mmCIF file of C-alpha atoms and ligand atoms in Angstrom:
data_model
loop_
_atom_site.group_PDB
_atom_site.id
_atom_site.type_symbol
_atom_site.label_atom_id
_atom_site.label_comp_id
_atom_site.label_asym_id
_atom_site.label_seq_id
_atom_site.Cartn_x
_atom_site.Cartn_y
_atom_site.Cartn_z
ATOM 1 C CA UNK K 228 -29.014 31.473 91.877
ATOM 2 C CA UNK K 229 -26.376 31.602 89.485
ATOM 3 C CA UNK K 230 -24.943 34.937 87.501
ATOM 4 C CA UNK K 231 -22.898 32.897 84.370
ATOM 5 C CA UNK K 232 -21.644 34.779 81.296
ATOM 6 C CA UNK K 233 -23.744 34.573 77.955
ATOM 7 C CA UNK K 234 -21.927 31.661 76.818
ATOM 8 C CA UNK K 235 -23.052 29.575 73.530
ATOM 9 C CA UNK K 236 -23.112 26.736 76.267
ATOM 10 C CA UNK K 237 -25.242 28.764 78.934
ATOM 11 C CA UNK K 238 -27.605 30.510 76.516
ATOM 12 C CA UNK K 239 -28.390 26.607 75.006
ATOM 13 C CA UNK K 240 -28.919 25.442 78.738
ATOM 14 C CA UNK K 241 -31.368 28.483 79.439
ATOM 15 C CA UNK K 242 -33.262 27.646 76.441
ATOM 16 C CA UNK K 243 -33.945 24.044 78.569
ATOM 17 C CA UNK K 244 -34.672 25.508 81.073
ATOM 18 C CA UNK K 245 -37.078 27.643 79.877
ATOM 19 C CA UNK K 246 -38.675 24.628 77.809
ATOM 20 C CA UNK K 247 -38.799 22.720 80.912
ATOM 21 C CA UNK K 248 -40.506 25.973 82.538
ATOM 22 C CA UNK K 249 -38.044 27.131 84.462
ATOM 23 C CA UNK K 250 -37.575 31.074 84.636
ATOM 24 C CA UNK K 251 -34.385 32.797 83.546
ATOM 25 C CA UNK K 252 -33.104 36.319 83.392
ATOM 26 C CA UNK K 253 -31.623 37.556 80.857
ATOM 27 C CA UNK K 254 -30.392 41.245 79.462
ATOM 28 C CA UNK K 255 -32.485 43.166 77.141
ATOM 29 C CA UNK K 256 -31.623 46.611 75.193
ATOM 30 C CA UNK K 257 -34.147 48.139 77.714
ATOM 31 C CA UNK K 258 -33.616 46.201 81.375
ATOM 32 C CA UNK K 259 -33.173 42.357 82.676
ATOM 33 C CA UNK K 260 -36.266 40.642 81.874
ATOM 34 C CA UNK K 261 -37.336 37.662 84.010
ATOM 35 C CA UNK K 262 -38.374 35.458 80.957
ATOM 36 C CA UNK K 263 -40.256 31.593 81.493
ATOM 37 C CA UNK K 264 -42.192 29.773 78.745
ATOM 38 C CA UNK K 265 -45.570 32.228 77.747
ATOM 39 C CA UNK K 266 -47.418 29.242 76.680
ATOM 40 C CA UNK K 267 -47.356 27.172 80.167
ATOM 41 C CA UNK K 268 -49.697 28.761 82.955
ATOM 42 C CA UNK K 269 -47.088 27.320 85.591
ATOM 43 C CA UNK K 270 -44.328 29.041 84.441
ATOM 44 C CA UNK K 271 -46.131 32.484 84.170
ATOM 45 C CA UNK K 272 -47.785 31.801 87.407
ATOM 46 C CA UNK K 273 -44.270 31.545 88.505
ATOM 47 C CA UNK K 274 -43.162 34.727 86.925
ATOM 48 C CA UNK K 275 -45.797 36.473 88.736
ATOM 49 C CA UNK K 276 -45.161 34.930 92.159
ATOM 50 C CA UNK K 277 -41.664 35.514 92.087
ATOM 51 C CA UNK K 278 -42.057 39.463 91.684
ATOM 52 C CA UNK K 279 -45.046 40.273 93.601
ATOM 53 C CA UNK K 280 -46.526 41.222 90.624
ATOM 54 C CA UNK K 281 -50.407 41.470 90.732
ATOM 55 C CA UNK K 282 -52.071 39.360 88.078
ATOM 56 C CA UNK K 283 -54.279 42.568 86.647
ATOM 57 C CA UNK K 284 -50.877 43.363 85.173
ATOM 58 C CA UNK K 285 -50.487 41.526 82.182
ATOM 59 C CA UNK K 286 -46.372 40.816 80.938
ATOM 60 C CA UNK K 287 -44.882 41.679 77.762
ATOM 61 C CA UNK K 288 -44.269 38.267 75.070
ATOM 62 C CA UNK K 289 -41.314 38.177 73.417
ATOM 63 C CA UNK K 290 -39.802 36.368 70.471
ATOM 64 C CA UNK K 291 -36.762 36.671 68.387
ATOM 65 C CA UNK K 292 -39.265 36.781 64.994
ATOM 66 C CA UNK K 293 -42.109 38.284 63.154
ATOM 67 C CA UNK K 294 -43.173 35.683 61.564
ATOM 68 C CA UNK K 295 -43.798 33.462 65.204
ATOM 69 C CA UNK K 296 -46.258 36.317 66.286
ATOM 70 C CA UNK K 297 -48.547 35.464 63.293
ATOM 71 C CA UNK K 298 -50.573 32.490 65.738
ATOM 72 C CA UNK K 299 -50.788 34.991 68.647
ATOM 73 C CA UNK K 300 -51.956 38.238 67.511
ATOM 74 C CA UNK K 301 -53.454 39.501 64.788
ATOM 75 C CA UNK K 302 -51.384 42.487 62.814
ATOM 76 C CA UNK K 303 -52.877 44.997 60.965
ATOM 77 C CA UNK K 304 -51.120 47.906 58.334
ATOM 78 C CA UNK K 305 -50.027 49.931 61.151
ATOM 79 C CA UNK K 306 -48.769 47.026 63.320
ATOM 80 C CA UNK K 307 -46.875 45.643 60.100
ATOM 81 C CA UNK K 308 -45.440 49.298 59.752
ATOM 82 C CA UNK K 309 -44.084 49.764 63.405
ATOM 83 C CA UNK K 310 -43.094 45.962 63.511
ATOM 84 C CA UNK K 311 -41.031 46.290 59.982
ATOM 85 C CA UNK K 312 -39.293 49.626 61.173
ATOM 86 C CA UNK K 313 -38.482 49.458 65.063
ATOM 87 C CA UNK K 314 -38.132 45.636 65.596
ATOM 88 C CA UNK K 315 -35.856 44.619 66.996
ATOM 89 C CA UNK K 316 -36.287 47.123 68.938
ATOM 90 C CA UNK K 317 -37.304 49.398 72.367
ATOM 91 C CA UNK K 318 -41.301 48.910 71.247
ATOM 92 C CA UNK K 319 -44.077 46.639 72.019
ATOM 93 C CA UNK K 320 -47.437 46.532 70.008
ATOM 94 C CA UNK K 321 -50.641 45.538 71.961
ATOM 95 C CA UNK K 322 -52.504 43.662 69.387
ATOM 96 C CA UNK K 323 -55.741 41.989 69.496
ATOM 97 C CA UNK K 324 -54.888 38.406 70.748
ATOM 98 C CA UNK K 325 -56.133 35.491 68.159
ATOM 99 C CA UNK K 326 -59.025 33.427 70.054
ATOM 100 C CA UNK K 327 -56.825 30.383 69.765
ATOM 101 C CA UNK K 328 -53.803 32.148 70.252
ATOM 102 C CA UNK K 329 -50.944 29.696 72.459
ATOM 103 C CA UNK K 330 -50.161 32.632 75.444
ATOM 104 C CA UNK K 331 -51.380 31.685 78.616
ATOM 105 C CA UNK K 332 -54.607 33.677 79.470
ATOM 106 C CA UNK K 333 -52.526 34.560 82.385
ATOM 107 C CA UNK K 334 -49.738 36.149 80.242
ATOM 108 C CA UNK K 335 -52.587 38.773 79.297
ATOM 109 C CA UNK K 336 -54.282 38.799 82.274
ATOM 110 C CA UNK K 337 -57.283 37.736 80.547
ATOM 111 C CA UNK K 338 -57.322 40.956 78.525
ATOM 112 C CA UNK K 339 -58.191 40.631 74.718
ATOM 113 C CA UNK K 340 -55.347 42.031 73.738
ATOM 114 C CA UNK K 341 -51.643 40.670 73.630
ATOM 115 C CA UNK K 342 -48.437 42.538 74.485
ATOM 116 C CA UNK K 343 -45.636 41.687 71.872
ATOM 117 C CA UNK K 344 -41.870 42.626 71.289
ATOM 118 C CA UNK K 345 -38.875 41.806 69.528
ATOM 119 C CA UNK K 346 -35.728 42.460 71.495
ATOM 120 C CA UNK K 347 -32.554 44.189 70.417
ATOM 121 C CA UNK K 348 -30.273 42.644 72.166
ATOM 122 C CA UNK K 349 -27.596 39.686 70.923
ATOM 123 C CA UNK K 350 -28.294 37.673 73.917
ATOM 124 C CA UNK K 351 -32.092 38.482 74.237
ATOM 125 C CA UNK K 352 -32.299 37.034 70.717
ATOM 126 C CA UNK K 353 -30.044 33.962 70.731
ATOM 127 C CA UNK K 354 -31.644 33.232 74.001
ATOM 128 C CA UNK K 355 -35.369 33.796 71.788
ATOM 129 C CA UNK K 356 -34.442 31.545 69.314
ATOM 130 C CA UNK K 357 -32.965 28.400 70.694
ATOM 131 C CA UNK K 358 -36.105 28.705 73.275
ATOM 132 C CA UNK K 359 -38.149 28.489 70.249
ATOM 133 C CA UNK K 360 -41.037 29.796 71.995
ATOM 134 C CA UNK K 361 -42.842 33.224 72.965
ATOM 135 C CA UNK K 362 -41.160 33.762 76.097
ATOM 136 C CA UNK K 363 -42.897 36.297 78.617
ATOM 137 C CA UNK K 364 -40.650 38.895 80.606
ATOM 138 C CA UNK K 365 -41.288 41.273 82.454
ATOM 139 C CA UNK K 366 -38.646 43.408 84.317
ATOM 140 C CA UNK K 367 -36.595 41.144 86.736
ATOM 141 C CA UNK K 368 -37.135 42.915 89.664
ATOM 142 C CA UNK K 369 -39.550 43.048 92.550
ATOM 143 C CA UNK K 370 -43.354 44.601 91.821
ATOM 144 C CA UNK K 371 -42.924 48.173 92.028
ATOM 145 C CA UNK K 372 -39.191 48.609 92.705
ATOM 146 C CA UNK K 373 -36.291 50.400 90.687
ATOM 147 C CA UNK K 374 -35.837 48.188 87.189
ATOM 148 C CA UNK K 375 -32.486 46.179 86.573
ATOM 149 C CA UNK K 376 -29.838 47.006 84.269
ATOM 150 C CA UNK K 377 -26.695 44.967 85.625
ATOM 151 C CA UNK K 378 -26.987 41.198 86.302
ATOM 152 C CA UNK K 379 -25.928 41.873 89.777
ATOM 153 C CA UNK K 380 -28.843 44.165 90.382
ATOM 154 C CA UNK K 381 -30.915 41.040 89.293
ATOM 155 C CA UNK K 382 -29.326 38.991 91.884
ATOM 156 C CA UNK K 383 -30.291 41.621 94.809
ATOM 157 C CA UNK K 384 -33.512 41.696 93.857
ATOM 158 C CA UNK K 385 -34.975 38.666 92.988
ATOM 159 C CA UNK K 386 -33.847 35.762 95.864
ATOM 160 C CA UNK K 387 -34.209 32.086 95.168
ATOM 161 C CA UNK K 388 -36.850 31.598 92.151
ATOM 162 C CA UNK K 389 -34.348 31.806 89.200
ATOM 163 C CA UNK K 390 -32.921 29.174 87.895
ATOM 164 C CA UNK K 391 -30.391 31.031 86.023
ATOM 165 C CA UNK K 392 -29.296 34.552 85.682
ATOM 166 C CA UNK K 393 -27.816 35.071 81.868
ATOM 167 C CA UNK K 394 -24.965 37.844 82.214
ATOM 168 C CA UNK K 395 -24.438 40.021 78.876
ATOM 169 C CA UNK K 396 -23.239 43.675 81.023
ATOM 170 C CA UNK K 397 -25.103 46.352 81.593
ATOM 171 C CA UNK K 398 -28.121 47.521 79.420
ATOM 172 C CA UNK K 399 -27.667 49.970 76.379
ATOM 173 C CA UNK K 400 -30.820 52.003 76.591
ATOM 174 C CA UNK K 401 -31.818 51.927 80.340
ATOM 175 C CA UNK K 402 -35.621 52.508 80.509
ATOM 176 C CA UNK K 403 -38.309 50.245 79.542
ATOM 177 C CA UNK K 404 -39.465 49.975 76.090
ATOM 178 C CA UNK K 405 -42.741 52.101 74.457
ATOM 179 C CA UNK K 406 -46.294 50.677 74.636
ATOM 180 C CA UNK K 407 -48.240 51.608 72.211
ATOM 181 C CA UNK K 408 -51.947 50.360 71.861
ATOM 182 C CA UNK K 409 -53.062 49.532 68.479
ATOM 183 C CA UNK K 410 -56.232 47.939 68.817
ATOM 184 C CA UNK K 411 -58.431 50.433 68.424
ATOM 185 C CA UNK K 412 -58.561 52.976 65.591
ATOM 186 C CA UNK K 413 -56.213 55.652 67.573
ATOM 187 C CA UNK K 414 -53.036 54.861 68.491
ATOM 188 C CA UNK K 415 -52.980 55.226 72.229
ATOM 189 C CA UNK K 416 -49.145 55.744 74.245
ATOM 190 C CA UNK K 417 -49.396 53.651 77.154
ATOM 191 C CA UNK K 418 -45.955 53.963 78.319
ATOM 192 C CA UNK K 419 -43.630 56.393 77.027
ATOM 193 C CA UNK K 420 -40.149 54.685 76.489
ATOM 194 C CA UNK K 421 -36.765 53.695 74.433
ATOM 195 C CA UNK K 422 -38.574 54.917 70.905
ATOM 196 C CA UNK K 423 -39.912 58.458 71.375
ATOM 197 C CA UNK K 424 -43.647 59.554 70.971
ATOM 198 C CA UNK K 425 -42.180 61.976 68.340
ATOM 199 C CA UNK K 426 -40.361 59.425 66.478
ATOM 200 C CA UNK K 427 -43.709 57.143 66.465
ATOM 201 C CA UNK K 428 -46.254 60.155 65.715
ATOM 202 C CA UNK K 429 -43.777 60.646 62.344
ATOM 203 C CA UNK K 430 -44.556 57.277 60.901
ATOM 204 C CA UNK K 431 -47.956 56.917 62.412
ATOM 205 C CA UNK K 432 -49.987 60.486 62.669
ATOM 206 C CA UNK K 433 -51.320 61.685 65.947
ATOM 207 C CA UNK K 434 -50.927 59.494 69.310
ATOM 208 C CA UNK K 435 -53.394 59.572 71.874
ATOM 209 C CA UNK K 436 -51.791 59.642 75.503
ATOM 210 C CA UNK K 437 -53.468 57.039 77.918
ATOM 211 C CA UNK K 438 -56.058 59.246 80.168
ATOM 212 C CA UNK K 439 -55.133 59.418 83.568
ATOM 213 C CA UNK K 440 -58.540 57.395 84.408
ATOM 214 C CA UNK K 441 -56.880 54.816 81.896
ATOM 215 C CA UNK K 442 -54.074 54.279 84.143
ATOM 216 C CA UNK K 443 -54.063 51.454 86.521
ATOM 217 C CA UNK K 444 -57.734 50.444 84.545
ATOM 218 C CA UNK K 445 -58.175 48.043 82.158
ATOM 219 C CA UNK K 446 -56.981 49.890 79.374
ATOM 220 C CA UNK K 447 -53.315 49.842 81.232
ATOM 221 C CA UNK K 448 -53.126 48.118 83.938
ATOM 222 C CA UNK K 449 -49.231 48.092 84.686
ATOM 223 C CA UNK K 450 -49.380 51.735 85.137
ATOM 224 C CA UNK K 451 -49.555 51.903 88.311
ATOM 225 C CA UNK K 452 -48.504 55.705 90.024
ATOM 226 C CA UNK K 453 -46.016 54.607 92.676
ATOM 227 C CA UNK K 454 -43.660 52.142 90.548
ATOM 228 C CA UNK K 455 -39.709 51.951 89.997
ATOM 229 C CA UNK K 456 -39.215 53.130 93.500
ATOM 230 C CA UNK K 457 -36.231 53.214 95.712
ATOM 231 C CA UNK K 458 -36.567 52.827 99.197
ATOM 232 C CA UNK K 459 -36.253 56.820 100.189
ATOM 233 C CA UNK K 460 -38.714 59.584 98.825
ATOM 234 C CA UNK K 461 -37.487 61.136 95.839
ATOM 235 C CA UNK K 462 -37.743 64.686 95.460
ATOM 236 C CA UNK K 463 -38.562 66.164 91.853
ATOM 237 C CA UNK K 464 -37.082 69.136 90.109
ATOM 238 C CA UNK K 465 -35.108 69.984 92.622
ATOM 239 C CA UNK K 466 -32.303 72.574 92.143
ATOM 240 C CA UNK K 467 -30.180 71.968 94.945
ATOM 241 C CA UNK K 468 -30.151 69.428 97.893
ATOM 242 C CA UNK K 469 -32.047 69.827 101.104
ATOM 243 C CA UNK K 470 -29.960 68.631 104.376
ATOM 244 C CA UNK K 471 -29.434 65.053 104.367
ATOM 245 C CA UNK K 472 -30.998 64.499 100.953
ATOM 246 C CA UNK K 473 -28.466 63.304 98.016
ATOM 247 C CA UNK K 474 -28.405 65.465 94.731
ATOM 248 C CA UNK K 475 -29.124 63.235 91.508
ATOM 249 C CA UNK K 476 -27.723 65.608 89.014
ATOM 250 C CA UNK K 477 -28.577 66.382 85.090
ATOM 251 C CA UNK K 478 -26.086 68.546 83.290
ATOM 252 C CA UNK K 479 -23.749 70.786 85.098
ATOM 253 C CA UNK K 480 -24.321 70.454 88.954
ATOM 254 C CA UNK K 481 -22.755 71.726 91.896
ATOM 255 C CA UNK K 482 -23.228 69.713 94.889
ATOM 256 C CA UNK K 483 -24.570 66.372 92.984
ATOM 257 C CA UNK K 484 -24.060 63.195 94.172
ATOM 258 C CA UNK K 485 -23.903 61.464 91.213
ATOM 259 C CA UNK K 486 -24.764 63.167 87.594
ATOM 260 C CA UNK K 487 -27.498 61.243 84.878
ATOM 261 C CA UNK K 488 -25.207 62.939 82.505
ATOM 262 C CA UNK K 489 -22.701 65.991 83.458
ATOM 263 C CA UNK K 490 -23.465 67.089 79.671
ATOM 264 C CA UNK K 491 -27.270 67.006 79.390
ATOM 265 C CA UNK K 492 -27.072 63.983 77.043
ATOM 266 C CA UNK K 493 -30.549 62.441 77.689
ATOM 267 C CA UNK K 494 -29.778 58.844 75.961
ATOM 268 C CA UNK K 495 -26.771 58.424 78.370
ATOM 269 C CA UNK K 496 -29.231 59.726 80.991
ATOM 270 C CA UNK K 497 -31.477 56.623 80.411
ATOM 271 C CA UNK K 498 -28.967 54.438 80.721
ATOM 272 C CA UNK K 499 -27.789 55.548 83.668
ATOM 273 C CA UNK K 500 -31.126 56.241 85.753
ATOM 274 C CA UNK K 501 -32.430 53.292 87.259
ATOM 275 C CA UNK K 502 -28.347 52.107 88.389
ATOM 276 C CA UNK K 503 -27.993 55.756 89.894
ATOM 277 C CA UNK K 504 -31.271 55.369 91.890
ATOM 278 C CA UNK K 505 -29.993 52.073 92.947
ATOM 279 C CA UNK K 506 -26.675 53.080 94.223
ATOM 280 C CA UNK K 507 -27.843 56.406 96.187
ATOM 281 C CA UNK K 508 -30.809 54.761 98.029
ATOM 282 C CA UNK K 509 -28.797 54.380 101.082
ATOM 283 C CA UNK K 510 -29.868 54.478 104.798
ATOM 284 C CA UNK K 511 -27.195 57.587 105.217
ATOM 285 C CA UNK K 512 -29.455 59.726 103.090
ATOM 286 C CA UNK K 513 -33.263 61.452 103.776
ATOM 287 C CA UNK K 514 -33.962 61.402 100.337
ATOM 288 C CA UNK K 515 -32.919 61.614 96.756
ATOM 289 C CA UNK K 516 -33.655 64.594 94.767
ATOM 290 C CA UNK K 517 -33.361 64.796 91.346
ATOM 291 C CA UNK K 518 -32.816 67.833 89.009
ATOM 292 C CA UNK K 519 -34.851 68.779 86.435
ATOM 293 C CA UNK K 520 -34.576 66.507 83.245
ATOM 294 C CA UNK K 521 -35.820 68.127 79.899
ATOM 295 C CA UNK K 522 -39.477 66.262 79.094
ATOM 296 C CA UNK K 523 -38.733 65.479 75.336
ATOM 297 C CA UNK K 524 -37.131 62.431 73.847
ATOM 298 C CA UNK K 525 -36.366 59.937 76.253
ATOM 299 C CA UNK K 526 -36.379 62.775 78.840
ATOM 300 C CA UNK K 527 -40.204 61.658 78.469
ATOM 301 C CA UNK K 528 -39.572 57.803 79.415
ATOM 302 C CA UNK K 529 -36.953 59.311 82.085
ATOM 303 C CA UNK K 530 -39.461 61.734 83.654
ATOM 304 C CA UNK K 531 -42.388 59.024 83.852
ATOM 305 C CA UNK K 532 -40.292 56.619 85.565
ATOM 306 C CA UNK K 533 -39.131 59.652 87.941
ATOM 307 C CA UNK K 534 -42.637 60.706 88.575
ATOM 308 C CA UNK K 535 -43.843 57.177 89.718
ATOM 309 C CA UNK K 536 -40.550 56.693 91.939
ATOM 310 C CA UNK K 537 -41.956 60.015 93.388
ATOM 311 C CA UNK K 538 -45.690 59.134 93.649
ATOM 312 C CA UNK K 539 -47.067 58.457 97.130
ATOM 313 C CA UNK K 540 -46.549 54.430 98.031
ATOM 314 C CA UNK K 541 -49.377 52.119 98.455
HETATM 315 P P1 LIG C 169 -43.062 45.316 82.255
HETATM 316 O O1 LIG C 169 -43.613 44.193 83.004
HETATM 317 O O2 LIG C 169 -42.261 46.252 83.108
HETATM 318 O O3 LIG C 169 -42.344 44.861 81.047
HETATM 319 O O4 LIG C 169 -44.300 46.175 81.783
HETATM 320 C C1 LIG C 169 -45.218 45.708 80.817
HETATM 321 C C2 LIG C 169 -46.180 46.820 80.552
HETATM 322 O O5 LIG C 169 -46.979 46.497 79.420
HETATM 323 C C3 LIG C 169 -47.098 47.050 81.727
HETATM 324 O O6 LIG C 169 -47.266 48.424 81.910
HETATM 325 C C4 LIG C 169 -48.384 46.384 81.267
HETATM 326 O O7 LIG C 169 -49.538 46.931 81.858
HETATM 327 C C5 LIG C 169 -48.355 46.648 79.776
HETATM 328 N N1 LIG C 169 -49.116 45.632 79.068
HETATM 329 C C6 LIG C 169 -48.761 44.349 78.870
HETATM 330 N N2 LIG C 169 -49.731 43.679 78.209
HETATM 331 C C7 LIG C 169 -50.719 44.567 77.970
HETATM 332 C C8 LIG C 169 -51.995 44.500 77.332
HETATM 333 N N3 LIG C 169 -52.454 43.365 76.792
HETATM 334 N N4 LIG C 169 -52.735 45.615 77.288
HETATM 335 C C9 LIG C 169 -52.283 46.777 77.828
HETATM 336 N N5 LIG C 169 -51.104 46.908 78.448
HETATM 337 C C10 LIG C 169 -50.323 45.822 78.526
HETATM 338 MG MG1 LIG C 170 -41.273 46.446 85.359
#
């Protein structure tokens, strides 16, 4: 399976072979996505079987433009809002899907509702275009394991079911975007991510959080608790290491193995989280424990993705 640089060449032979339904990974703003054609069953079935992902968990569709979302879902004032002021961007809408709407049932898992997002990312969106279709991605990883954010990370992951792997470095922002639910007359946070609650409450008035009972229901049902996990247990908001464990530090830190950011920056943080889980889950350690992140900003993305590498497995 091929890593190749985000040529002009190689993005226009990933758009054929995502036409033809072929999957390809390619770099977002947030992580790798693992995109194939949204509109052909066999290609998201594909998606699907090559992460272990279970089908209750519908994908994220992504396109490079507004105005190609108009025959999927339906917008309304709010949607328009968000769409006009974060897009491209780390957000996705869930939007009621239109009854003749082109995304595989699948895609949805035969929810009424449709996940969209436009990407901030150079390749992402040259890749979007000359597909010239919604493409579906989720994360380009194995169900439940630690997200990508190098191409390489891609590669150990994901064996044999790509037929390309679109290079473009590693990604800016690190964590997976924000899903908010708009179609019902709350806004409802369904995963806290790149764009902060804050920043989203500002433009749109009060958020409701997902209940916990929403989690892993219908209302949700990607958020699973055990998720993003390495290999060995990770140990939360822990202040120093326990024998044999490795110290994942946040701001000054004796002792650390490696340090989210030595100077308490949370966007460099995000960035840096799922490549730092990567590289310490190693046989030669218990466990990774992880100091104390602050829980506002993207400290809230950060700390959700911490809790659910935490969270008893399956
Ligand atoms: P990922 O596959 O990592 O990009 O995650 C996509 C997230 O969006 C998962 O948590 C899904 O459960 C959530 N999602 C996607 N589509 C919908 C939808 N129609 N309704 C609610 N949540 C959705
Ligand atoms: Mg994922």
């Amino acid at each position: 399976m091929p890593i190749v640089p985000a040529t002009t060449t190689n993005l226009q032979q990933a758009a054929r072979l995502l036409r033809s339904g072929q999957l390809v990974a390619f770099p977002t703003e947030t992580v790798y996505g693992l995109g194939g054609d949204a509109t052909d069953d066999r290609a998201v079935a594909a998606i699907f079987a090559a992460k272990g992902r279970p089908s209750f968990n519908p994908l994220i569709v992504h396109l490079a433009e507004i105005g190609g979302m108009a025959p999927l879902v339906a917008f309304d004032s709010r949607a328009e809002r968000l769409a006009e002021r974060y897009w491209p961007g780390p957000l996705t809408l869930v939007l009621p899907r239109r009854t003749d709407s082109p995304v595989s049932l699948l895609a949805s898992a035969g929810l009424d509702s449709i996940a969209v997002r436009i990407p901030a990312h150079p390749v992402a969106l040259a890749l979007l275009r000359a597909a010239g279709r919604p493409i579906a991605a989720p994360s380009a990883n194995p169900s439940g394991c630690v997200s990508p954010t190098t191409a390489r990370h891609v590669a150990d992951g994901l064996t044999g079911t790509l037929a390309m792997i679109l290079d473009g470095g590693p990604c800016p922002v690190g964590v997976e975007s924000t899903v908010i639910d708009l179609t019902g007359d709350v806004p409802t946070l369904l995963r806290p991510g790149g764009i902060t609650r804050e920043t989203l409450e500002a433009e749109l008035g009060p958020i409701a959080l997902a209940k916990a009972s929403d989690l892993g229901g219908p209302r949700s049902p990607g958020m699973l608790s055990s998720h993003y996990a390495p290999a060995l247990p990770v140990r939360l908001d822990a202040r120093s290491p326990r024998p044999g464990e490795a110290l994942l530090g946040f701001g000054p830190a004796d002792g650390a193995e490696m340090n989210l950011s030595p100077r308490g920056d949370l966007t460099e943080a995000a960035a840096n989280l799922f490549a730092m889980l990567r590289a310490l889950d190693q046989p030669r350690y218990s466990g990774i424990a992880v100091m104390p992140i602050p829980d506002h900003d993207l400290g809230a993305a950060i700390n959700d993705r911490l809790r659910r590498a935490a969270a008893p497995r399956a």
